Coordinates of C-alpha atoms and ligand atoms in Angstrom, one line a residue:
M1 CA 81.4 -58.8 -100.0
T2 CA 80.7 -62.0 -98.2
A3 CA 77.4 -63.5 -99.1
D4 CA 74.5 -63.6 -96.7
P5 CA 74.5 -65.8 -93.6
G6 CA 72.6 -68.4 -95.5
T7 CA 75.7 -69.2 -97.6
P8 CA 76.7 -72.8 -97.1
W9 CA 79.7 -73.2 -94.8
W10 CA 81.8 -75.0 -97.3
R11 CA 81.9 -72.0 -99.7
S12 CA 84.4 -70.2 -97.4
A13 CA 85.7 -73.0 -95.1
V14 CA 89.3 -73.3 -93.9
I15 CA 89.9 -77.0 -93.7
Y16 CA 92.8 -78.4 -91.8
Q17 CA 94.3 -81.6 -93.2
V18 CA 95.0 -84.1 -90.5
Y19 CA 97.5 -86.6 -91.9
I20 CA 96.6 -89.1 -89.2
R21 CA 99.8 -91.2 -89.2
S22 CA 101.8 -88.1 -88.3
F23 CA 99.5 -85.8 -86.3
A24 CA 99.5 -87.2 -82.8
D25 CA 100.2 -90.6 -81.3
G26 CA 97.8 -91.4 -78.4
N27 CA 98.9 -95.0 -77.7
G28 CA 102.6 -94.8 -78.0
D29 CA 103.3 -97.0 -80.9
G30 CA 105.0 -94.3 -82.9
L31 CA 102.1 -93.9 -85.3
G32 CA 99.4 -91.2 -85.1
D33 CA 95.9 -92.3 -84.2
I34 CA 92.4 -91.3 -83.4
A35 CA 93.1 -90.9 -79.7
G36 CA 95.8 -88.5 -80.7
I37 CA 93.5 -86.4 -82.8
R38 CA 90.9 -86.4 -79.9
S39 CA 93.5 -85.1 -77.5
R40 CA 94.4 -82.3 -79.9
L41 CA 90.9 -81.0 -80.7
P42 CA 91.2 -78.0 -78.4
Y43 CA 94.3 -77.0 -80.4
L44 CA 92.5 -77.3 -83.7
A45 CA 89.4 -75.4 -82.4
G46 CA 91.7 -72.8 -81.0
L47 CA 93.6 -72.4 -84.3
G48 CA 90.3 -71.2 -85.8
V49 CA 89.7 -73.6 -88.7
D50 CA 86.2 -74.7 -89.7
A51 CA 86.7 -78.4 -90.5
L52 CA 89.2 -81.3 -90.6
W53 CA 90.0 -83.5 -93.5
I54 CA 91.4 -86.8 -92.1
N55 CA 93.5 -88.9 -94.5
P56 CA 92.4 -92.6 -94.7
W57 CA 91.9 -94.3 -91.4
Y58 CA 90.4 -97.6 -92.7
P59 CA 91.9 -101.0 -92.3
S60 CA 94.9 -101.2 -94.6
P61 CA 98.2 -103.1 -95.0
M62 CA 99.7 -99.6 -95.5
A63 CA 101.5 -100.3 -98.8
D64 CA 100.7 -96.6 -99.6
A65 CA 100.2 -95.1 -96.2
G66 CA 96.5 -96.1 -96.0
Y67 CA 95.5 -95.4 -99.6
D68 CA 95.3 -99.1 -100.0
V69 CA 92.0 -99.8 -98.2
S70 CA 91.1 -103.4 -97.3
D71 CA 87.7 -102.5 -95.7
Y72 CA 86.0 -99.2 -96.4
R73 CA 83.6 -99.4 -93.5
N74 CA 85.8 -99.9 -90.5
V75 CA 88.8 -98.4 -88.8
E76 CA 92.4 -99.6 -88.9
A77 CA 93.2 -101.2 -85.5
R78 CA 96.5 -99.2 -85.3
F79 CA 94.4 -96.0 -85.5
G80 CA 91.7 -97.1 -83.1
T81 CA 88.2 -98.5 -83.3
L82 CA 84.9 -97.5 -84.9
E83 CA 83.8 -96.4 -81.5
D84 CA 86.8 -94.1 -81.2
A85 CA 85.9 -92.7 -84.6
E86 CA 82.3 -92.0 -83.5
A87 CA 83.6 -90.4 -80.3
L88 CA 85.9 -88.2 -82.4
L89 CA 83.1 -87.1 -84.7
A90 CA 80.9 -86.2 -81.7
E91 CA 83.7 -84.3 -79.9
A92 CA 84.7 -82.4 -83.1
H93 CA 81.1 -81.3 -83.7
T94 CA 80.9 -80.1 -80.1
A95 CA 84.0 -78.1 -80.6
G96 CA 82.5 -76.6 -83.7
L97 CA 84.6 -78.5 -86.2
R98 CA 83.2 -80.4 -89.2
V99 CA 84.9 -83.6 -90.3
L100 CA 85.7 -84.8 -93.8
L101 CA 87.1 -88.3 -94.5
D102 CA 89.1 -89.5 -97.4
I103 CA 87.5 -91.9 -99.8
V104 CA 89.6 -94.0 -102.2
P105 CA 87.4 -95.2 -105.1
N106 CA 89.9 -95.8 -107.8
H107 CA 91.6 -98.8 -106.2
S108 CA 91.3 -101.0 -103.2
S109 CA 94.0 -102.9 -101.3
D110 CA 95.1 -106.2 -102.8
Q111 CA 94.1 -107.5 -99.3
H112 CA 90.5 -106.4 -99.8
A113 CA 88.0 -109.4 -99.7
W114 CA 87.0 -108.7 -103.3
F115 CA 90.5 -108.9 -104.7
R116 CA 91.3 -112.0 -102.8
E117 CA 88.2 -113.6 -104.1
A118 CA 89.1 -112.5 -107.6
L119 CA 92.5 -114.1 -107.3
A120 CA 91.1 -117.4 -106.0
A121 CA 88.2 -117.5 -108.5
G122 CA 90.5 -117.4 -111.6
P123 CA 90.2 -116.1 -115.1
G124 CA 86.8 -115.4 -116.6
S125 CA 85.1 -115.4 -113.1
E126 CA 82.5 -112.9 -112.0
A127 CA 84.8 -111.9 -109.1
R128 CA 87.5 -110.8 -111.5
R129 CA 85.1 -108.4 -113.2
R130 CA 85.2 -106.0 -110.3
Y131 CA 88.8 -105.2 -111.2
L132 CA 90.6 -104.9 -114.5
F133 CA 92.1 -108.3 -115.2
R134 CA 93.3 -108.9 -118.7
P135 CA 95.4 -111.5 -120.6
G136 CA 98.9 -110.4 -121.4
R137 CA 100.3 -109.7 -124.8
G138 CA 103.0 -111.6 -126.7
A139 CA 104.0 -115.2 -126.6
G140 CA 102.3 -116.9 -123.6
G141 CA 100.8 -113.6 -122.5
A142 CA 104.2 -112.7 -120.9
L143 CA 103.9 -108.9 -121.7
P144 CA 101.6 -106.4 -120.0
P145 CA 98.2 -105.8 -121.8
N146 CA 99.1 -102.3 -122.7
D147 CA 101.8 -99.6 -122.1
W148 CA 100.3 -97.8 -119.1
Q149 CA 102.6 -96.7 -116.4
S150 CA 102.2 -96.7 -112.6
V151 CA 102.3 -93.2 -111.1
F152 CA 104.9 -94.6 -108.7
G153 CA 107.1 -95.9 -111.5
G154 CA 107.2 -99.1 -113.6
P155 CA 104.4 -100.7 -115.5
A156 CA 100.8 -100.3 -114.3
W157 CA 100.2 -104.1 -114.6
T158 CA 101.2 -107.0 -112.5
R159 CA 100.9 -110.6 -113.5
V160 CA 99.2 -113.1 -111.2
S161 CA 99.8 -116.7 -110.5
E162 CA 96.5 -118.5 -111.2
P163 CA 95.0 -120.9 -108.6
D164 CA 96.7 -123.8 -110.4
G165 CA 100.1 -122.1 -109.9
R166 CA 100.7 -121.1 -113.6
P167 CA 101.4 -117.6 -114.6
G168 CA 98.1 -116.1 -115.7
E169 CA 96.3 -112.8 -116.2
W170 CA 97.5 -109.3 -115.4
Y171 CA 95.7 -106.7 -113.4
L172 CA 95.8 -103.0 -113.6
H173 CA 97.1 -100.7 -110.9
L174 CA 97.7 -97.1 -111.7
F175 CA 99.5 -96.8 -108.4
A176 CA 101.3 -99.6 -106.5
P177 CA 100.8 -103.3 -107.3
E178 CA 99.1 -103.5 -103.8
Q179 CA 96.4 -101.0 -105.1
P180 CA 94.4 -102.9 -107.9
D181 CA 92.1 -100.5 -109.9
L182 CA 88.4 -101.2 -109.5
D183 CA 86.2 -101.5 -112.6
W184 CA 83.7 -98.7 -112.3
T185 CA 81.5 -100.1 -115.1
H186 CA 80.6 -102.9 -112.6
P187 CA 77.3 -102.1 -110.9
E188 CA 78.4 -103.7 -107.6
V189 CA 81.4 -101.4 -107.4
R190 CA 79.1 -98.4 -107.6
A191 CA 76.6 -99.8 -105.2
D192 CA 79.3 -100.7 -102.7
F193 CA 80.7 -97.1 -102.7
D194 CA 77.2 -95.8 -102.2
S195 CA 76.9 -98.0 -99.1
T196 CA 80.3 -96.7 -97.9
L197 CA 79.3 -93.1 -98.3
R198 CA 76.0 -93.8 -96.4
F199 CA 77.8 -95.7 -93.7
W200 CA 79.9 -92.7 -92.8
F201 CA 77.3 -90.0 -93.5
D202 CA 75.0 -91.9 -91.2
R203 CA 77.6 -91.6 -88.5
G204 CA 77.8 -87.9 -88.9
V205 CA 80.7 -87.5 -91.3
D206 CA 80.3 -84.1 -93.0
G207 CA 81.9 -84.9 -96.3
F208 CA 84.6 -86.6 -98.3
R209 CA 87.8 -85.8 -100.0
I210 CA 87.8 -88.0 -103.2
D211 CA 91.2 -89.6 -103.9
V212 CA 92.3 -89.4 -107.5
A213 CA 88.8 -88.4 -108.5
H214 CA 89.9 -88.1 -112.1
S215 CA 90.9 -91.7 -112.7
L216 CA 87.9 -93.9 -112.1
V217 CA 86.8 -94.3 -115.7
K218 CA 89.1 -96.0 -118.3
E219 CA 88.6 -95.9 -122.0
E220 CA 86.9 -99.0 -123.3
G221 CA 89.4 -101.5 -124.7
L222 CA 92.2 -100.0 -122.6
P223 CA 94.2 -98.7 -125.6
D224 CA 97.9 -97.9 -125.4
L225 CA 99.1 -94.4 -124.3
D226 CA 100.8 -94.2 -127.7
G227 CA 103.1 -91.4 -126.6
R228 CA 100.6 -89.6 -124.4
S229 CA 101.9 -88.6 -121.0
P230 CA 101.5 -91.2 -118.2
V231 CA 100.8 -88.4 -115.8
P232 CA 98.4 -85.4 -116.2
S233 CA 100.3 -82.5 -117.9
P234 CA 99.3 -79.0 -117.1
R235 CA 98.8 -76.8 -120.2
P236 CA 97.5 -73.3 -120.9
N237 CA 93.9 -72.9 -120.1
G238 CA 91.7 -73.0 -123.1
S239 CA 94.0 -75.3 -125.1
A240 CA 92.4 -78.5 -126.4
V241 CA 93.0 -81.4 -124.0
P242 CA 93.1 -84.6 -126.0
P243 CA 91.3 -87.5 -124.4
H244 CA 93.4 -89.6 -122.2
P245 CA 92.7 -93.3 -121.8
H246 CA 92.6 -93.1 -118.0
W247 CA 92.8 -89.6 -116.7
D248 CA 90.0 -87.1 -116.5
R249 CA 87.6 -88.8 -118.9
D250 CA 84.3 -87.2 -119.5
E251 CA 82.3 -90.2 -118.4
V252 CA 83.6 -89.8 -114.8
H253 CA 81.2 -86.9 -114.1
E254 CA 78.2 -89.1 -114.2
I255 CA 79.5 -90.9 -111.1
Y256 CA 79.8 -87.6 -109.2
R257 CA 76.4 -86.5 -110.2
A258 CA 75.1 -89.6 -108.5
W259 CA 77.2 -89.0 -105.5
R260 CA 75.9 -85.4 -105.3
R261 CA 72.3 -86.7 -105.2
L262 CA 73.3 -89.0 -102.4
A263 CA 74.9 -86.2 -100.4
D264 CA 72.0 -83.9 -101.0
S265 CA 69.6 -86.5 -99.7
Y266 CA 70.7 -85.8 -96.2
A267 CA 68.9 -83.1 -94.2
D268 CA 72.2 -81.4 -93.5
P269 CA 73.7 -81.9 -96.9
R270 CA 77.2 -83.5 -97.1
V271 CA 80.0 -82.2 -99.2
F272 CA 82.8 -83.4 -101.5
V273 CA 86.2 -82.1 -102.5
A274 CA 87.9 -83.5 -105.5
E275 CA 91.5 -84.4 -105.7
A276 CA 91.8 -84.1 -109.5
W277 CA 95.1 -83.4 -111.1
V278 CA 93.9 -82.3 -114.5
D279 CA 95.4 -80.4 -117.4
T280 CA 93.6 -77.1 -117.3
P281 CA 91.6 -75.0 -114.9
E282 CA 88.6 -75.3 -117.3
R283 CA 88.8 -79.1 -117.0
L284 CA 88.9 -78.8 -113.2
A285 CA 85.8 -76.6 -113.1
R286 CA 83.9 -79.4 -114.7
Y287 CA 84.1 -81.3 -111.4
V288 CA 82.4 -78.5 -109.6
R289 CA 79.4 -77.9 -111.8
P290 CA 76.2 -77.2 -109.8
D291 CA 75.1 -80.8 -109.9
E292 CA 78.5 -82.4 -109.2
L293 CA 81.1 -82.0 -106.5
H294 CA 81.1 -78.9 -104.2
T295 CA 84.8 -78.0 -104.4
A296 CA 88.1 -79.2 -105.8
F297 CA 91.7 -78.7 -104.7
N298 CA 93.3 -75.9 -106.6
F299 CA 96.6 -77.5 -107.4
D300 CA 97.5 -74.7 -109.8
F301 CA 98.1 -72.6 -106.7
V302 CA 100.5 -75.2 -105.4
R303 CA 102.3 -75.3 -108.7
A304 CA 102.6 -71.5 -108.9
P305 CA 106.1 -70.2 -108.3
W306 CA 106.6 -67.2 -106.0
K307 CA 106.3 -64.7 -108.8
A308 CA 103.7 -61.9 -109.0
A309 CA 102.7 -62.6 -112.6
A310 CA 102.3 -66.3 -112.1
L311 CA 100.4 -65.9 -108.9
R312 CA 98.1 -63.3 -110.4
A313 CA 97.5 -65.4 -113.5
T314 CA 96.6 -68.4 -111.4
I315 CA 94.2 -66.4 -109.3
D316 CA 92.5 -64.9 -112.3
V317 CA 92.0 -68.1 -114.2
T318 CA 90.9 -69.9 -111.0
M319 CA 88.4 -67.2 -110.2
S320 CA 86.9 -67.0 -113.7
E321 CA 86.6 -70.7 -114.3
H322 CA 85.0 -71.3 -110.9
A323 CA 82.7 -68.3 -111.4
A324 CA 81.5 -69.8 -114.7
V325 CA 80.1 -72.8 -112.9
G326 CA 79.1 -70.9 -109.7
A327 CA 81.5 -72.8 -107.4
P328 CA 83.9 -71.3 -104.8
P329 CA 87.6 -71.7 -105.5
T330 CA 89.9 -73.3 -103.0
W331 CA 93.5 -72.3 -102.2
V332 CA 96.1 -74.8 -101.3
L333 CA 99.8 -74.4 -100.4
S334 CA 100.7 -77.9 -99.5
N335 CA 99.5 -81.4 -98.7
H336 CA 100.9 -84.9 -97.9
D337 CA 102.0 -85.4 -101.6
V338 CA 104.0 -82.2 -102.3
A339 CA 107.1 -80.5 -100.9
R340 CA 106.3 -78.1 -98.1
E341 CA 106.1 -74.5 -99.2
V342 CA 108.9 -73.2 -96.9
S343 CA 111.1 -75.5 -98.9
R344 CA 109.6 -74.6 -102.3
F345 CA 109.7 -70.9 -101.8
G346 CA 113.2 -71.0 -100.2
R347 CA 114.7 -71.8 -103.5
E348 CA 115.2 -69.8 -106.7
Q349 CA 111.8 -69.5 -108.3
I350 CA 111.7 -71.0 -111.8
D351 CA 108.7 -71.1 -114.1
E352 CA 108.5 -74.8 -114.2
P353 CA 106.2 -76.1 -111.5
A354 CA 108.3 -77.6 -108.7
F355 CA 106.1 -79.1 -106.1
D356 CA 107.8 -82.5 -106.0
A357 CA 110.5 -82.8 -103.3
D358 CA 112.6 -84.8 -105.8
D359 CA 112.7 -81.9 -108.2
L360 CA 114.0 -79.5 -105.5
R361 CA 116.7 -81.5 -103.8
D362 CA 119.7 -80.4 -105.8
R363 CA 118.9 -76.7 -105.6
P364 CA 120.2 -74.4 -102.8
F365 CA 117.8 -73.8 -100.0
D366 CA 117.4 -70.7 -97.8
R367 CA 115.1 -71.5 -95.0
A368 CA 114.7 -68.0 -93.7
L369 CA 113.6 -66.7 -97.1
G370 CA 111.3 -69.7 -97.6
T371 CA 109.7 -69.0 -94.3
K372 CA 109.3 -65.3 -95.0
R373 CA 107.6 -66.1 -98.3
A374 CA 105.5 -68.8 -96.8
R375 CA 104.2 -66.3 -94.2
A376 CA 103.2 -63.9 -97.0
A377 CA 101.7 -66.7 -99.0
A378 CA 99.5 -67.7 -96.0
L379 CA 98.1 -64.2 -95.8
L380 CA 97.5 -64.2 -99.6
M381 CA 95.8 -67.6 -99.4
L382 CA 93.5 -66.7 -96.5
A383 CA 92.5 -63.4 -98.1
L384 CA 91.4 -64.8 -101.4
P385 CA 87.7 -65.5 -102.1
G386 CA 86.6 -69.1 -101.4
G387 CA 87.9 -71.8 -99.1
A388 CA 91.4 -72.8 -98.1
Y389 CA 93.3 -75.8 -96.9
V390 CA 96.0 -75.9 -94.2
Y391 CA 98.2 -79.0 -94.1
Q392 CA 99.2 -79.9 -90.6
G393 CA 102.6 -78.4 -89.7
E394 CA 102.1 -75.6 -92.3
E395 CA 100.9 -73.4 -89.4
L396 CA 104.2 -74.1 -87.7
G397 CA 106.3 -73.3 -90.7
L398 CA 107.8 -76.8 -91.0
P399 CA 110.2 -77.3 -93.8
E400 CA 110.4 -80.4 -95.9
V401 CA 112.7 -83.0 -94.3
E402 CA 115.1 -83.6 -97.1
D403 CA 117.7 -85.8 -95.4
L404 CA 115.7 -88.8 -94.2
P405 CA 117.9 -91.8 -94.1
D406 CA 117.3 -94.2 -97.0
E407 CA 116.3 -97.0 -94.6
A408 CA 113.5 -94.8 -93.1
L409 CA 111.8 -94.1 -96.5
Q410 CA 108.3 -95.7 -96.7
D411 CA 106.8 -94.0 -99.8
P412 CA 106.3 -96.8 -102.5
T413 CA 107.8 -94.3 -104.9
W414 CA 111.3 -95.1 -103.5
I415 CA 111.2 -98.8 -104.4
R416 CA 109.0 -98.5 -107.5
S417 CA 111.4 -95.9 -109.0
E418 CA 114.3 -98.3 -108.2
H419 CA 115.7 -95.8 -105.7
T420 CA 115.9 -92.9 -108.1
R421 CA 113.0 -90.9 -106.5
R422 CA 112.8 -90.6 -102.8
G423 CA 109.1 -89.6 -102.8
R424 CA 106.9 -87.8 -100.4
D425 CA 108.0 -88.8 -96.9
G426 CA 109.7 -85.5 -96.3
C427 CA 106.4 -83.7 -95.8
R428 CA 104.9 -86.5 -93.7
V429 CA 107.3 -86.3 -90.7
P430 CA 105.4 -86.4 -87.4
V431 CA 104.3 -83.0 -86.0
P432 CA 106.4 -81.6 -83.2
W433 CA 104.2 -80.5 -80.3
S434 CA 106.5 -79.8 -77.4
G435 CA 109.9 -80.4 -75.8
T436 CA 113.4 -80.0 -77.1
S437 CA 114.1 -83.4 -78.6
P438 CA 112.3 -86.2 -80.6
P439 CA 109.5 -87.3 -80.4
F440 CA 108.7 -83.6 -79.5
G441 CA 105.5 -84.6 -77.7
F442 CA 104.2 -86.5 -80.8
S443 CA 104.0 -89.7 -78.6
P444 CA 103.2 -89.8 -74.9
E445 CA 106.0 -89.2 -72.4
G446 CA 108.2 -92.2 -71.9
T447 CA 107.1 -94.0 -75.1
A448 CA 109.7 -96.4 -76.3
A449 CA 108.6 -96.7 -79.9
A450 CA 110.2 -94.0 -82.1
P451 CA 108.0 -92.0 -84.5
W452 CA 107.4 -93.9 -87.8
L453 CA 109.5 -91.4 -89.6
P454 CA 112.4 -89.7 -87.7
Q455 CA 112.0 -86.1 -86.8
P456 CA 115.0 -83.8 -87.3
G457 CA 116.8 -83.1 -83.9
N458 CA 116.7 -79.4 -84.5
W459 CA 112.9 -78.9 -84.5
A460 CA 112.7 -77.5 -80.9
G461 CA 112.0 -74.0 -82.2
L462 CA 109.2 -75.3 -84.4
T463 CA 107.0 -77.0 -81.8
V464 CA 103.5 -75.8 -80.9
E465 CA 104.8 -75.2 -77.4
A466 CA 107.7 -73.0 -78.6
E467 CA 105.5 -71.0 -81.1
D468 CA 102.6 -70.6 -78.8
G469 CA 102.3 -67.0 -77.7
D470 CA 105.4 -65.9 -79.7
P471 CA 104.2 -62.8 -81.6
R472 CA 106.7 -63.6 -84.4
S473 CA 105.8 -67.2 -84.9
M474 CA 104.1 -68.8 -87.8
L475 CA 101.5 -70.2 -85.4
T476 CA 100.6 -66.8 -84.1
L477 CA 100.3 -65.5 -87.7
Y478 CA 97.9 -68.3 -88.6
R479 CA 95.8 -67.9 -85.5
T480 CA 95.5 -64.2 -85.9
A481 CA 94.7 -64.4 -89.6
L482 CA 92.1 -67.1 -89.0
R483 CA 90.5 -65.0 -86.2
L484 CA 90.4 -62.0 -88.5
R485 CA 89.0 -64.0 -91.3
R486 CA 86.0 -64.9 -89.1
E487 CA 85.6 -61.3 -88.0
L488 CA 85.9 -59.5 -91.2
P489 CA 82.8 -59.7 -93.4
A490 CA 84.9 -59.1 -96.5
L491 CA 86.7 -62.4 -96.2
G492 CA 85.6 -65.9 -97.3
D493 CA 83.3 -66.4 -100.2
G494 CA 82.9 -63.6 -102.7
T495 CA 84.9 -61.7 -105.3
L496 CA 88.0 -59.5 -105.4
R497 CA 88.9 -56.3 -107.3
W498 CA 92.5 -55.8 -108.4
L499 CA 94.1 -52.6 -107.3
D500 CA 97.0 -50.8 -109.1
A501 CA 100.3 -52.1 -107.9
P502 CA 103.9 -51.8 -109.0
D503 CA 105.5 -54.6 -110.9
G504 CA 106.2 -57.5 -108.7
A505 CA 103.3 -56.8 -106.3
L506 CA 99.7 -57.9 -106.0
A507 CA 97.1 -55.7 -104.5
F508 CA 93.4 -56.4 -104.3
A509 CA 90.4 -55.1 -102.5
R510 CA 87.4 -57.0 -101.1
D511 CA 84.3 -55.3 -99.9
P512 CA 83.6 -54.0 -97.4
G513 CA 86.7 -52.2 -96.4
F514 CA 89.5 -54.7 -96.9
A515 CA 92.6 -54.8 -99.0
C516 CA 95.6 -57.2 -99.3
V517 CA 99.0 -56.3 -100.6
V518 CA 101.5 -59.0 -101.4
N519 CA 105.0 -57.9 -102.3
V520 CA 106.8 -60.4 -104.4
S521 CA 109.5 -57.9 -105.6
A522 CA 112.7 -56.5 -104.1
E523 CA 111.3 -53.0 -103.7
P524 CA 109.0 -51.7 -100.9
V525 CA 105.4 -51.2 -101.8
V526 CA 103.6 -48.2 -100.3
L527 CA 100.1 -48.9 -98.8
P528 CA 97.1 -47.8 -100.8
E529 CA 95.9 -44.4 -99.8
G530 CA 93.5 -44.2 -96.9
S531 CA 94.4 -47.7 -95.7
R532 CA 95.8 -48.9 -92.4
P533 CA 97.4 -52.2 -91.6
L534 CA 95.5 -54.9 -89.7
L535 CA 98.0 -57.7 -90.0
A536 CA 101.3 -58.2 -91.8
S537 CA 103.4 -61.2 -92.4
G538 CA 106.5 -59.3 -91.3
P539 CA 107.5 -55.9 -90.1
L540 CA 106.6 -53.0 -92.3
T541 CA 109.5 -50.7 -93.4
A542 CA 110.4 -47.6 -91.4
D543 CA 108.2 -45.6 -93.9
G544 CA 105.2 -47.9 -93.3
A545 CA 105.6 -49.7 -96.6
V546 CA 105.3 -53.4 -97.3
G547 CA 108.8 -54.8 -97.7
P548 CA 110.0 -57.6 -100.1
D549 CA 108.4 -61.0 -99.7
T550 CA 105.9 -59.6 -97.2
A551 CA 102.1 -59.4 -97.3
A552 CA 99.7 -57.1 -95.4
W553 CA 96.0 -57.1 -94.7
L554 CA 94.6 -53.6 -94.6
A555 CA 91.5 -51.8 -93.5
T556 CA 90.3 -49.4 -96.1
S557 CA 87.8 -46.6 -95.9
A558 CA 86.4 -47.3 -99.3
G559 CA 83.7 -49.9 -100.1
Ligands
GLC601 C1 96.4 -89.6 -104.0 C2 96.9 -89.4 -102.6 C3 98.2 -90.1 -102.5 C4 98.1 -91.5 -102.9 C5 97.4 -91.7 -104.3 C6 97.0 -93.1 -104.5 O1 97.1 -88.8 -104.9 O2 96.9 -88.1 -102.2 O3 98.8 -89.9 -101.3 O4 99.4 -92.1 -103.0 O5 96.3 -90.9 -104.4 O6 95.9 -93.4 -103.7

């Protein structure tokens, strides 16, 4: 049963991810902006979410879509001004929506004043100590200092030309070369991020999503990977996770304890959500211990194939590991880094996690099936205990755009992988709002600039305008589910109780008086005795059973 009204809002919040570049373009330059978000606040409030998480809106050269920040305490001119940001915060609060921003502490932009100063100051300088500069290996230091790899492909090191023009030191970048890693052992780095948190908290920001929260601390001496995976590698819960030189190191938690104290120092305490891709659910739960972060994205749910056993196992282990530390789980189906769920679920489901668009591309896609399953998955997600994230466009049933022309691709993955991986642009295509052809209301009427990524010409049926009021649309399903979620005391924070269900189906109860049945099999599943449907992701069968790839919310007399 839902905890008492004193339960903090974030324990059961549904948070809508606004990928600002692609949400709504207010000024007609083809790029989303703050004016666009402001104009769509009524839509967001009407959808029934509790809060927004806005991807980075700070000044940035956009080498990685804003995750290369050149000034943490300002707003990118292409997105608006600080005044616009303050107005948005005020208006969102008036509309009953809290606002989380996205903080990027692992790396800055190479255009940040600190990095420019470091380049100019030369080897051995104080300024270089805020980053991870090292001499190269081999003759003349011509080789990178170690064997670490960039997540986007290629070595994680770039060599600089020193002020005298000669080839010099190397600096670490776990992501693109334009994203130099900061050295978190440096007290100024810590102090500056504290100032950034306060700067935004003082302006009314309700919390932060922490970008790559698991990477801030590196092993002293920066030892080679020596065969360890360059990317986090999921493994069975409970298995020993050998220490990694730069992912998920134990020392990182001390930073978050300090951040928690800072957030708690506000009268209306502020919250954090960790983006931490770690190896096991137990490792993830460490980030949400009572004196650390409030919540963490549950990427195991994103990774889970549409298979009953896999879904149930993920739910069970998530629930138990979070319960052990007293934190609410979160449920996530997609975000700006993974393939949209319509496109994941519209493929044959294999046991290997396939959340990366590049791993799906060559497999046959059935959009109707993917949409059907995505509808059922939405009801599953919103019925589970804890909080949930909705990535913009998910509520419209947008598929991944898999045929973007090569010349349109902007994800640094494309270039860094030497054109072998196309990257994440397919889930970042601007939202279709209205009309029958691009830009589908994304930019104001009569705008000459095209959206920064081209929208498919056949999205007319997927616009907000087209789906609005259509009882069969994904938008109507989300709106109805979110409304019921607010009304039903059983939903949100709390626990669940599994009910008996045939193979291939999930059924659970939540008190008082609620049950959810998710049919992941080919056979219809009859409703539990004494229950009646409140909402279903698709029509029930003629006998009133839940058909294949369908979910239903039920009122039960029990509990
Ligand atoms: C996170 C972001 C991703 C970004 C990366 C580097 O994973 O979600 O979009 O590219 O961090 O900042």
